[in-house]
Each structure stands twice: as C-alpha cells, then as structure tokens.
XYZ file of C-alpha atoms in Angstrom:
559
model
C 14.303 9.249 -31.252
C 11.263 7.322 -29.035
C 12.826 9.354 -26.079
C 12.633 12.479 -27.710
C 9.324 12.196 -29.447
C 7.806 11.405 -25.380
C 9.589 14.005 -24.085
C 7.617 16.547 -27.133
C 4.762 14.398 -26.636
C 4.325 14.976 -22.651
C 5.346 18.849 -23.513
C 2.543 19.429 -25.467
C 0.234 17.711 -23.410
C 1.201 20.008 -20.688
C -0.892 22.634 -22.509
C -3.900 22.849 -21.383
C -5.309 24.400 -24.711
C -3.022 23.227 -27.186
C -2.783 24.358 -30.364
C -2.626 28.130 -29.219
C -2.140 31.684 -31.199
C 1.324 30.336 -32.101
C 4.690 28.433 -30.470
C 8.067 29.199 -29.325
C 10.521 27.344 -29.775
C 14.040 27.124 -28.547
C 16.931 24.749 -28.667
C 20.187 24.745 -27.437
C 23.299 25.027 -29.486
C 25.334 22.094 -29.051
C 22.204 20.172 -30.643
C 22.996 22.064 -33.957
C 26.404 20.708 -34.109
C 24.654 16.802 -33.647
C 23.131 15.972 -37.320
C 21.580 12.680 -36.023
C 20.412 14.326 -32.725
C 18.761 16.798 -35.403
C 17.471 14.657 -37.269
C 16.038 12.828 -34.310
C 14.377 16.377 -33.008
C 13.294 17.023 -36.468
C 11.385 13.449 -37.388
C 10.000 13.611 -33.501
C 8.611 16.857 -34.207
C 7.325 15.604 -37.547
C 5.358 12.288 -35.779
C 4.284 14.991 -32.539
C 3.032 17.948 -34.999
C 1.874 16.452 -38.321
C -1.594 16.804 -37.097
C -1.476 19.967 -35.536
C -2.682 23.008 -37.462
C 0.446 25.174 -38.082
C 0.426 27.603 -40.289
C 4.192 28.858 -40.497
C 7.301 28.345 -39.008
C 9.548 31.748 -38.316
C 13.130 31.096 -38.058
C 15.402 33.692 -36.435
C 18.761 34.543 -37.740
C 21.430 31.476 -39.355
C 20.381 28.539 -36.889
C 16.958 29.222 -37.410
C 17.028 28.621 -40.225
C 19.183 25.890 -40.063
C 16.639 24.182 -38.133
C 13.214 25.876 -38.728
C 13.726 25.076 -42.882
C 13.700 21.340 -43.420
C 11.018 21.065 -40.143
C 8.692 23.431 -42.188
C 9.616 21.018 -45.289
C 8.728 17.895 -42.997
C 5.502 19.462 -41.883
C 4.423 21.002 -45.209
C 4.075 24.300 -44.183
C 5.702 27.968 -44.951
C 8.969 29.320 -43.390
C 8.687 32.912 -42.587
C 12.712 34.183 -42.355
C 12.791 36.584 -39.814
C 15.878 39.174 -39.403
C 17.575 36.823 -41.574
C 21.134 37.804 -41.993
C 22.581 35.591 -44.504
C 20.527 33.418 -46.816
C 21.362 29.405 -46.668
C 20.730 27.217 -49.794
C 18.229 24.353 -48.851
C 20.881 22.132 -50.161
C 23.253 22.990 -47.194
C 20.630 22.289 -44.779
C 19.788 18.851 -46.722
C 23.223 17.751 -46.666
C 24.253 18.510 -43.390
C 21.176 16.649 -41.641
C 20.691 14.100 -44.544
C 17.593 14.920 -44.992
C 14.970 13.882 -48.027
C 11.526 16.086 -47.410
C 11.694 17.432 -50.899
C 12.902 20.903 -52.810
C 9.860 22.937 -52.979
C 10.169 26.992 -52.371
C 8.551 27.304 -48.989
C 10.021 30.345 -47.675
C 7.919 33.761 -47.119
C 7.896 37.008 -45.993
C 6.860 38.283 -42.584
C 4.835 40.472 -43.823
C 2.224 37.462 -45.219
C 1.862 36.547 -41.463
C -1.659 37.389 -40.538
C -3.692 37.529 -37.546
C -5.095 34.238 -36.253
C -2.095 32.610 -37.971
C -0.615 29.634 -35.864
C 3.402 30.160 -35.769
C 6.017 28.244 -34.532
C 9.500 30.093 -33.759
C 12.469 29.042 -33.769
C 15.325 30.748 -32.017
C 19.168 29.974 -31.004
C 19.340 29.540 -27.363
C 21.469 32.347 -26.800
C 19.564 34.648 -28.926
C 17.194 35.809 -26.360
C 16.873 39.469 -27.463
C 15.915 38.245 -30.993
C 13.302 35.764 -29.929
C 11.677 38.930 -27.750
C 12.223 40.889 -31.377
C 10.651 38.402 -33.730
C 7.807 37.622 -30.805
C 6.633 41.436 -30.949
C 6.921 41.769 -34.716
C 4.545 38.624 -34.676
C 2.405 39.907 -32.077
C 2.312 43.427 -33.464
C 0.806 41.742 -36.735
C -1.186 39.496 -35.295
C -2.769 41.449 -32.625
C -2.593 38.825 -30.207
C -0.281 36.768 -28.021
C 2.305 34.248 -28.702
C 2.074 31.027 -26.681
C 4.954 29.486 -25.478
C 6.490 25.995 -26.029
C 10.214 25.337 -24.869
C 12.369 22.117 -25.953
C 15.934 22.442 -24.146
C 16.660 25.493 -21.637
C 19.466 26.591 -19.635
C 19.406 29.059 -16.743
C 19.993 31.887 -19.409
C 16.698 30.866 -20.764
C 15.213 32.720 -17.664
C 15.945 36.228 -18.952
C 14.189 35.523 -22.116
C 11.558 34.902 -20.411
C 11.278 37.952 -18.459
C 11.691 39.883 -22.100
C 8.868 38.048 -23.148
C 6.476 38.732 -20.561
C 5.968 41.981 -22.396
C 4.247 40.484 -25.358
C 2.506 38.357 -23.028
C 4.578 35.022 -24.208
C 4.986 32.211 -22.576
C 6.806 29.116 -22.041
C 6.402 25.054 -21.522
C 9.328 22.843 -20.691
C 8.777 19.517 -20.880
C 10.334 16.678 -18.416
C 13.396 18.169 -16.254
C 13.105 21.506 -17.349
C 10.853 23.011 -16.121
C 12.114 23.949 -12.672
C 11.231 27.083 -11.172
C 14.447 28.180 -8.907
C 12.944 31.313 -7.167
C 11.129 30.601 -3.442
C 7.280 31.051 -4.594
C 5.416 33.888 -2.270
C 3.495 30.799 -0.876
C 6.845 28.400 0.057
C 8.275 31.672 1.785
C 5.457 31.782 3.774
C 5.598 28.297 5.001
C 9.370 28.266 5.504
C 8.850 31.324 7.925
C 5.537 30.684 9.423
C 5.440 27.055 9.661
C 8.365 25.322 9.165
C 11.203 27.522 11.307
C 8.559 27.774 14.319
C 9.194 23.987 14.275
C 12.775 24.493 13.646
C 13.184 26.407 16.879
C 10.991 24.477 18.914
C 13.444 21.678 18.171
C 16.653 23.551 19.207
C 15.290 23.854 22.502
C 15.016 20.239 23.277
C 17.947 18.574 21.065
C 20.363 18.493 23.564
C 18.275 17.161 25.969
C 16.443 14.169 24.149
C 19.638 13.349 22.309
C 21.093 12.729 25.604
C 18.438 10.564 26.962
C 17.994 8.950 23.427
C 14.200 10.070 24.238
C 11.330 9.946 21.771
C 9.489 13.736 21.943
C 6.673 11.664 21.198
C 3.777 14.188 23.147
C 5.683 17.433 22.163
C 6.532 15.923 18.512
C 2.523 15.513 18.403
C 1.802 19.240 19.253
C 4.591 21.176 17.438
C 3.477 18.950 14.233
C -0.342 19.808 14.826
C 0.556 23.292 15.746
C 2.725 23.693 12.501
C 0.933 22.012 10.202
C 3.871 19.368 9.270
C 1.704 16.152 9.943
C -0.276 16.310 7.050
C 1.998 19.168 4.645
C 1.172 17.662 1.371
C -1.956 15.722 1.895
C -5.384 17.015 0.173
C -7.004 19.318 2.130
C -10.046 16.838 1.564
C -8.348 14.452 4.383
C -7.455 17.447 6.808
C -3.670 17.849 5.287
C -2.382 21.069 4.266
C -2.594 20.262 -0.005
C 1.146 21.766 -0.186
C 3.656 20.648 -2.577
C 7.058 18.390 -2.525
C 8.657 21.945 -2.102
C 7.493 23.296 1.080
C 7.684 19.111 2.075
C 11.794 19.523 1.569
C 11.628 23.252 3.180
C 10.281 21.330 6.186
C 12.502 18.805 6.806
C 15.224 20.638 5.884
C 14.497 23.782 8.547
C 13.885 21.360 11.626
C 17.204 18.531 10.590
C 19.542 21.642 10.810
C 18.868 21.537 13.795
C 18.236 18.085 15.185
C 18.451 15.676 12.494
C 15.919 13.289 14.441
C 12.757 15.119 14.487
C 13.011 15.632 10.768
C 13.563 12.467 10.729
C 10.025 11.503 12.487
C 8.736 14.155 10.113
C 9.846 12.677 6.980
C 8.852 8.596 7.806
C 5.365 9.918 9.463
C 4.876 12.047 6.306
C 6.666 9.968 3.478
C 6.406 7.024 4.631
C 2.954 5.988 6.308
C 1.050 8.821 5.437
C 2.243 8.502 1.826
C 1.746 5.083 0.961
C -2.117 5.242 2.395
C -2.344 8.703 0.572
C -1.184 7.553 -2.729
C -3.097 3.628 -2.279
C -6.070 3.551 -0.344
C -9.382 3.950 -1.265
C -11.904 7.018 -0.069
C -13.327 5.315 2.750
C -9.834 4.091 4.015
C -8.655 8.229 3.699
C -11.461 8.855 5.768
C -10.134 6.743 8.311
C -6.711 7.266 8.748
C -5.516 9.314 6.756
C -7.714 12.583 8.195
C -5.962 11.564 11.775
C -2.927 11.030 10.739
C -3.242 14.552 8.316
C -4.263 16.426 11.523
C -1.357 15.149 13.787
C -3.795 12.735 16.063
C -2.210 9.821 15.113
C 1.525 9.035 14.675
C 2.697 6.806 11.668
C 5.043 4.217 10.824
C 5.947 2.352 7.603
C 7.177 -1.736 8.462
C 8.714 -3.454 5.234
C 12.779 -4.387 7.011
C 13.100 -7.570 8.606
C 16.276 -9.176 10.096
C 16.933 -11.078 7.558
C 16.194 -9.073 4.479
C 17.498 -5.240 4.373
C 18.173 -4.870 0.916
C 17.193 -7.759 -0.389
C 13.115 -7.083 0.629
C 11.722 -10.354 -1.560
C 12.487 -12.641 0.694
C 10.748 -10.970 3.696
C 9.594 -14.270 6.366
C 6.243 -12.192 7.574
C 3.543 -13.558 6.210
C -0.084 -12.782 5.946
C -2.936 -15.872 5.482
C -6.029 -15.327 4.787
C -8.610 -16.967 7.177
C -12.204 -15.878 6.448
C -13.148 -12.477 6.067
C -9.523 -11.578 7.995
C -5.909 -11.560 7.141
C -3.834 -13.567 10.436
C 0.324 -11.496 10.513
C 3.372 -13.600 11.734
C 6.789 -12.632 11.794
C 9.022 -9.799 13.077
C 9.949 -6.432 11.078
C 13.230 -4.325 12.580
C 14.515 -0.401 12.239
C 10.892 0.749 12.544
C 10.606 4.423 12.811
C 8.486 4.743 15.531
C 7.800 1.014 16.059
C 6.756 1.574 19.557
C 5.118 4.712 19.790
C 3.038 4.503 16.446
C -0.988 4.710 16.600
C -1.163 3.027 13.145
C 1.477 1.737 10.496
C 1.696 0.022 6.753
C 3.227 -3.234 6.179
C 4.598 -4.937 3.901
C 3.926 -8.960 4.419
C 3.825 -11.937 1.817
C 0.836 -13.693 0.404
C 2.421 -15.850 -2.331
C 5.733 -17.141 -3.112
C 8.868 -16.420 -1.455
C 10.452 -14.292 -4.327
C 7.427 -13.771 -6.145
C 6.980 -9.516 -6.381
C 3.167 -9.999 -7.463
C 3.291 -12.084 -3.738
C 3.639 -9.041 -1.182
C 0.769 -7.147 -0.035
C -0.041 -3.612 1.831
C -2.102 -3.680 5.399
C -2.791 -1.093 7.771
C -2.522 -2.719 11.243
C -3.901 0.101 13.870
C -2.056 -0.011 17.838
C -4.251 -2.232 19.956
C -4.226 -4.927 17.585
C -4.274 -8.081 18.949
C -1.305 -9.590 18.445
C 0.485 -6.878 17.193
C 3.310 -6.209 19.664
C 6.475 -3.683 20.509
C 9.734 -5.616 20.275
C 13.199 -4.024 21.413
C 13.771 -0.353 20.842
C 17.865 -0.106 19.014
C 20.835 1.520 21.273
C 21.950 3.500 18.081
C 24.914 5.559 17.222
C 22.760 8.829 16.095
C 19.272 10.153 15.541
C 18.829 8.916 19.460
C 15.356 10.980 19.888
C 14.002 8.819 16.811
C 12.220 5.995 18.013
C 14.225 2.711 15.901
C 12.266 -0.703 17.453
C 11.557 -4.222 16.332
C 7.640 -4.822 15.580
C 6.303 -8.332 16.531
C 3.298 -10.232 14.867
C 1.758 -13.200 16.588
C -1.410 -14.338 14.874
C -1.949 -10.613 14.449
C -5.579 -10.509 12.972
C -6.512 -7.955 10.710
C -10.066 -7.333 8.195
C -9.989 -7.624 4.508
C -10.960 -3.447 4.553
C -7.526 -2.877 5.998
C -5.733 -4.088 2.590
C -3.983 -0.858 0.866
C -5.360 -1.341 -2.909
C -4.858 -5.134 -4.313
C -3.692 -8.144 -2.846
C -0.076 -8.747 -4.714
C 0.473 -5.046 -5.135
C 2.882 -4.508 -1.545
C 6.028 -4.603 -3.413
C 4.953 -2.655 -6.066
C 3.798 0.118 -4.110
C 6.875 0.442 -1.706
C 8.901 0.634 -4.032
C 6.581 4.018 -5.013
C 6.556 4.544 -1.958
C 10.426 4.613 -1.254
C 10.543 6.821 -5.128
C 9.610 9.770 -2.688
C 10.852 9.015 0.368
C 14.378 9.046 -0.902
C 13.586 12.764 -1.617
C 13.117 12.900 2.178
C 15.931 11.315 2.901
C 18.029 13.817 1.042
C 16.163 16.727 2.340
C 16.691 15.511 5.745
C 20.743 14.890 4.346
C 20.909 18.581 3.480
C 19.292 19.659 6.623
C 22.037 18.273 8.818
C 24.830 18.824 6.468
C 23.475 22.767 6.278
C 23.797 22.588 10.486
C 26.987 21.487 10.044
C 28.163 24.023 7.457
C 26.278 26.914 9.582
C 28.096 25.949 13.051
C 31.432 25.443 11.017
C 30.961 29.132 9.956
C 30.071 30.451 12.985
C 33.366 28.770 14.768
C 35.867 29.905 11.805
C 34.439 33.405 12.184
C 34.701 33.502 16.098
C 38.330 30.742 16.895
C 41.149 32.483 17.070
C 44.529 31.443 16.339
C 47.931 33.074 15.738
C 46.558 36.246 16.224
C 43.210 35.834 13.859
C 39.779 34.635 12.973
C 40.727 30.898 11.338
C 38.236 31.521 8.434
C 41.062 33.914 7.194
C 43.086 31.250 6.340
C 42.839 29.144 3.120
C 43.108 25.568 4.920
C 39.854 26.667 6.754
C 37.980 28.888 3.753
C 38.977 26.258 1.563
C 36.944 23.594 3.242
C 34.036 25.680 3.671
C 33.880 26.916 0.148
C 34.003 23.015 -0.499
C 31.133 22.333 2.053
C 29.197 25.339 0.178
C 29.254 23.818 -3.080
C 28.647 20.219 -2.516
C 25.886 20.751 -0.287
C 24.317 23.140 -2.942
C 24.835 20.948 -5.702
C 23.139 18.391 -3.582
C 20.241 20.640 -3.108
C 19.805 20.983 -7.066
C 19.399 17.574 -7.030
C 17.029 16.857 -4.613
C 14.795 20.087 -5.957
C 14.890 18.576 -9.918
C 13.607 14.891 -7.969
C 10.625 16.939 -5.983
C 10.103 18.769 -9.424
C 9.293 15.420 -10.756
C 7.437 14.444 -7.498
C 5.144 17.705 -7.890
C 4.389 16.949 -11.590
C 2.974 13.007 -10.884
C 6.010 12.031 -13.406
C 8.634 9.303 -12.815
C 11.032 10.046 -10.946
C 12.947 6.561 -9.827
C 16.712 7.700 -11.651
C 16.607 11.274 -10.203
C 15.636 10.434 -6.571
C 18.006 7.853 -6.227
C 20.379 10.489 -7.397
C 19.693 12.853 -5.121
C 19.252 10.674 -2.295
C 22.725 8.853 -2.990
C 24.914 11.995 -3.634
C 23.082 14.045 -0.223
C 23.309 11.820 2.125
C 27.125 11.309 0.929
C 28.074 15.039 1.178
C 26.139 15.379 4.186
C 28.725 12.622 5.816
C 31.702 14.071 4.114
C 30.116 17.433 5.554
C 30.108 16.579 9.096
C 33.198 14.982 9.186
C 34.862 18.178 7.687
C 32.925 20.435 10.229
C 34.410 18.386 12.882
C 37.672 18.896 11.558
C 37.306 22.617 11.566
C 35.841 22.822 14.988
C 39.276 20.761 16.350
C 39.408 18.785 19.406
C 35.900 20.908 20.553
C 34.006 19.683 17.397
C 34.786 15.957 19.422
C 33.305 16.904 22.185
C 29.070 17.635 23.144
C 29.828 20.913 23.684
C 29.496 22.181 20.278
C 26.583 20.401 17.444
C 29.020 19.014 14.950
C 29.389 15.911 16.926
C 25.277 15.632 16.492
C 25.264 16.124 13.119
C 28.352 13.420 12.645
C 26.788 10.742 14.196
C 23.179 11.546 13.010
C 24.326 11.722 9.080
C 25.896 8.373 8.849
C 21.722 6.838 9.067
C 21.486 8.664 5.555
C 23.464 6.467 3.678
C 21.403 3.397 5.230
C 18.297 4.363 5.429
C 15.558 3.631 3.150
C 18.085 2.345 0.457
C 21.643 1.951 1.050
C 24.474 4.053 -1.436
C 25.206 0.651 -2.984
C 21.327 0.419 -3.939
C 21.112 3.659 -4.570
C 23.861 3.400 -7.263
C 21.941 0.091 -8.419
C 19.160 1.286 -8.732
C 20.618 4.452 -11.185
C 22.979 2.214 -12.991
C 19.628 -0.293 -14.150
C 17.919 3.141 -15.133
C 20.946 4.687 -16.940
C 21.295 1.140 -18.815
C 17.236 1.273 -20.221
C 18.494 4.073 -21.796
C-alpha cells in the first residue's frame, strides 16, 4: 500500500494547481478482479485525499461503481451514479473488498451536481467513450472544465484522451506512465537539423578513422560545436542547448548508426563529464567549465576504472591527500574515454578508507596539470576512432575549488552519474544495432539467390522481423528510463534495464546481420563487420550485463 499511496502522492503533486474544477480518474481492469490490490488503491486514496476538498465522486457504469462507492464512503462524500446500468447493493461492494466505512445512503443524482463542484470520476479503462460522455454531462452543468488525474493507463488510454480534449479535460499520470510516444515538433526538429547533419558528417569519415583506429579529435570538436551536441541538455545559462533526455537519445542514436564511436565520444563527453559537473558543481565551478565544455571548446572525460577495480569501484588505489589549501592525486585510472585527448576530466579518487563509500571524492583535474599525465592508448577490438587510454597521477596537485560538491560524496555521485549514462549506453546500443538492421535490409532487398531477392524467403524475413522487434522493444525501454531522467525521478531499476537488455540485442543484432550478409558481412567491405565488433563494448561499458542484472535484481528485491 506505501508504494501505491507515493505513487498517488507524487501524481498529485504533479499538479501544479491542485485541487482543480474536478478529477478523472481511471483504472485498469485487472485491478478490479484484485480485492487486496483494491483495497490497497482505495485506503491510499483515502490517506492521499482525506484533506482535499471533494465534493462528489461520479462513477460510470458497473465498475464504477464498484470502485467509486466505498471510496466516496471512505472519503465521506456523495456518489453521483452516472449512466448507471444496473444498480449494486453496497453490501456486494463491502463484501467483495472487505471493507468497513459504514452503511450510510450516499448516492445522488447528476442532476444535484452544480457548478464549482469538485468531482472525481471514475471510469473502466476500456470505457473511453463513457468517460468523454459523463465528462461533458459534468462540464455541460458545471460550465467549466474537468481536470484530469490518471492512476493506471495503457496505450488505449491515448484515444480517450483525444475525446477529451473537446471538453477541455485533461490528464496526469503519475511515475511510468506518463510517456508521451509521439516525436514532439521540437525533437523532430533536432533529429533533422542537428542531429542527422552529425550523422552524415560521420559516414564520411568512418571508414577511414576506423581503419587507422584515429581519434577525429579536431573534426569531432567542430561537427559537435557546429551541431550543437556538446552541450544538448545543459542549461542554456552555461552555453548548452537546455534540451531534454529525448533529443539526448535522438543524438546518439542518429550518429552510432552510423559509426558507433563518435556517439560514443558524444555520449561520455555529454553523460559522463559534462553530467557529473552539471548535476554537482557549484555556480562558479559551471562558469568555469561547464560553459566550455557546453560550447564544444573543451573535450571531456570521466576517470573512476582502475586496473584493479572494474566492477568492484570501492577499492579504487588512487588516492587524493590533502596538503594545505590543495588536494596531491596518485595512482593510475584505465579505459578512459578520451584519456589522452581530454582538455578537462572528473575523477573519482579516495580520501578515507579503502571500502568506505562516504571515502571517495569528485575533482576536476584540467590538461596541463602538473603531474597529471597520458598513459598508453588500448589496441581494441571495436570503437577504434574512440580514444580508450590509461591516465597517470604523480603528485598531481590540484585546489580545494576544484572539489565537485563534498568531500566523501565521489561514490555517491557516480553512481548518479552512471543512473544516466546507462541511458547513453543503450541509446548508443540501439544506434548500432539500428545500422545493423538498416544494412541487413538493404542487402536482403538487393542479394540475389536462386533466382530472387533473399528477403523473400522466411529464413531471411524471419530474422529481420526478429531484429525489428527486439531492437524496438529495446527502444521502449530506454525511452520509459529517459522519461524518468526528464522528470528528476529515480530511475536506477529502469536504466539498468534498458541498458542491460540494448546493449544485448544490439550484440545478438550484429551477429545476425552478419549472418544475413554471408561470407561479405565478414569482410570490410560491407558495415556489419563495424557494427559487430563495435557492439560487444556495450555490454562492458559503464556497467557490465552481470551488474546490470545486479543491480535490477537488489531493486526488484526492495520491493
């Protein structure tokens, strides 16, 4: 019930005005069938709206009254039967949610609803026309608008909402639900002015610096000024572009179609470095980086890995002491995105005690540094044009005004930090898997064999039908975590999620694009052997699968 009554609680908070004219609500059917998950709804209700001025609840045919009844009982008020078919006996509704709020004749008449009234409806789910029906009678009588509050939705839920625009309705979902699936007029624009200029600027050189295993560091600096992309969803206070976790995924996602290693420097310079001093440092330390990194001058990295600790991040060996008015670094940090070529990065260094999570803190350590020096750069298998080095600190000396937020805090915020970055990482998942899937379509359309296109036969149409699904169901995913990441709520369950089931269609993907493409999907020739060896990083990067699925399985357990 505690997980209900937050979910009503954080609902109603999301109205900006609350209490309004009146409320909609709607619930889904299955709950009916539940009596203790009705009971639950009902008594969380009861604690959320007891001191809210209601005036009447309206409950719409059978299961509105089914439900609307003993709520109106447990908040004292009327219930207004509207298009009632069938009259139910309080007693049914007592016994079948064992429920003790008393006998008294509450029920009235529509016609006693009067303007200024404050009414809550109730509605089946999948009675959308009579919601819209019982919303005009109300409004028609009231001379004035209903206000909107949803519970549970489905998709279907969408349509009612259209219907309802008429009578100028309208609707808050709390938590999960309230996703909005159509491309916004303003994310449309990005993706097609911004974020596929990128894309194609990216096509041109991915064979070439995949080859070399060369960082585009100059061009990667101008086509991400140029776009906009260095600073997409920083405030436009700092010089960013004050965009949301949407356009963010439309971005990586456009440019890792095509070469999964720029969106790769996209998402750590974004997610990463220009996150954590985003989301942790104070005004004056905005000012200072963040504006340059926001306006693509700078180039960010984010150093917590160290040779010895992947995973296992609390027992890090780089330490930071504190010597005066400064803060002297030691120790080495590996798989640095852009460990070399970086003008500034975050990291992650011990203060206390080895294990301690309270004993990690956040510094910004600017190129130039003294001490601060470029170790080797890796030989890897994919993402070749992303720069992967070792970072070196000898007696690296740093002020007290480069600490992100409090001494003790570093683990803390990473793992923040990494809460949105896995959304990155299975945007950027996506992206390659949806280059993949496109090539793959392109070659069954044009290969011929026995005397046809291979996409006419099942073995191939099969496996792209396959691809189509999984790497749309991924997308779901990843959209509900940036949902989440738009709305400042937490989001630790649902990015893991995302970022574990992406990055493990985007492998199963690539290998299955390969297998379409035959002996030429093995070769350079054609981009599926790209996209092969560039997915396999997902499933490593910031968060293995097996922490991925350790990290949902501790969240599924709090229940």
């Amino acid at each position: 019930m505690s997980a209900l009554s937050s979910r009503l609680e954080s609902a109603i908070r999301a109205v900006p005005d609350f209490p309004k004219p009146g409320i909609l609500f709607r619930d889904i059917t299955p709950v009916m069938e539940d009596p203790l998950l009705c009971r639950a709804i009902i008594e969380g209700f009861r604690q959320e709206l007891q001191d809210t001025p209601i005036d009447a609840i309206a409950g719409i045919e059978s299961r509105g009254f089914l439900f609307g009844m003993p709520l109106a009982l447990a908040l004292g008020v009327p219930f207004v039967t509207v298009r009632k078919k069938g009259k139910l006996p309080w007693k049914t509704v007592s016994h079948k949610y064992d429920l003790e709020y008393g006998s008294a004749e509450v029920e009235m008449h529509i016609d006693s609803v009067r303007p200024g009234m404050r009414v809550l409806i109730h509605d089946d789910l999948l009675a959308t026309g009579g919601t819209a029906a019982a919303a005009a009678e109300l409004v028609r009588m009231q001379q004035g608008a209903v206000a909107g509050f949803s519970f549970l939705v489905e998709l279907g839920f969408l349509n009612g909402l259209r219907k309802l625009e008429a009578y100028n309705a309208k609707a808050i979902t709390p938590d999960l639900l309230n996703m909005e699936f159509a491309t916004s007029e303003n994310r449309h624009h990005y993706r097609t002015g911004r974020a596929r200029p990128l894309r194609a600027r990216a096509a041109a050189q991915r064979a070439r610096l995949g080859r070399a295993s060369a960082f585009p560091e100059i061009a990667l600096h101008r086509s991400l000024r140029s776009c906009g992309h260095a600073g997409r969803f920083r405030s436009e206070e700092y010089g960013g572009a004050g965009l949301g976790y949407y356009e963010y995924y439309d971005t990586i996602i456009e440019v890792a179609r095509i070469c999964g290693s720029i969106g790769l420097s996209v998402a750590a310079h974004n997610s990463l470095c220009t996150g954590h001093i985003n989301y942790f440092a104070s005004h004056e330390q905005k000012q200072r980086w963040l504006t340059k990194l926001a306006a693509g001058q700078w180039l960010g990295a984010w150093a917590l890995t160290e040779p010895n600790t992947g995973s296992d991040a609390m027992r890090m060996k780089c330490t930071a002491r504190k010597e005066g008015s400064d803060w002297v670094l030691n120790g080495t940090k590996c798989w640095i995105t852009h460990g070399i070529s970086s003008d500034v990065m975050v990291v992650i260094a011990r203060t206390g005690e080895l294990l301690d999570s309270k004993g990690m803190t956040a510094f910004v350590v600017e190129r130039g540094t003294p001490g601060l020096k470029a170790g080797k750069k890796e030989n890897k298998l994919g993402m070749r044009a992303s720069e992967t080095a070792e970072v070196i600190f000898e007696e690296c000396r740093v002020p007290e005004a480069n600490v992100l937020g409090n001494v003790g805090e570093g683990f803390q915020q990473a793992m923040k930090v990494l809460d949105g970055g896995r959304i990155s990482i299975a945007a950027l998942s996506i992206g390659i898997a949806k280059g993949a899937y496109d090539a793959s379509v392109k070659y069954a359309k044009e290969r011929e064999q026995f005397g046809q296109a291979i996409a006419n036969f099942q073995a191939i149409a099969f496996k792209l039908a396959d691809m189509a699904t999984r790497i749309e169901a991924a997308e779901l995913l990843t959209l509900q975590a940036a949902d989440l990441k738009n709305r400042g709520q937490k989001l630790t369950k649902e990015s893991a999620i995302a970022k574990y089931y992406a990055s493990e269609v985007a492998v199963w993907a690539s290998n299955e694009a390969v297998q379409i493409h035959g002996g030429y999907g093995y070769t350079k020739d054609f981009p599926v052997e790209k996209h092969y060896r560039d997915n396999k990083l997902c499933t490593i990067g910031e968060g293995t699968s097996e922490i991925q699925k350790l990290v949902i399985s501790r969240q599924v357990l709090k229940g």
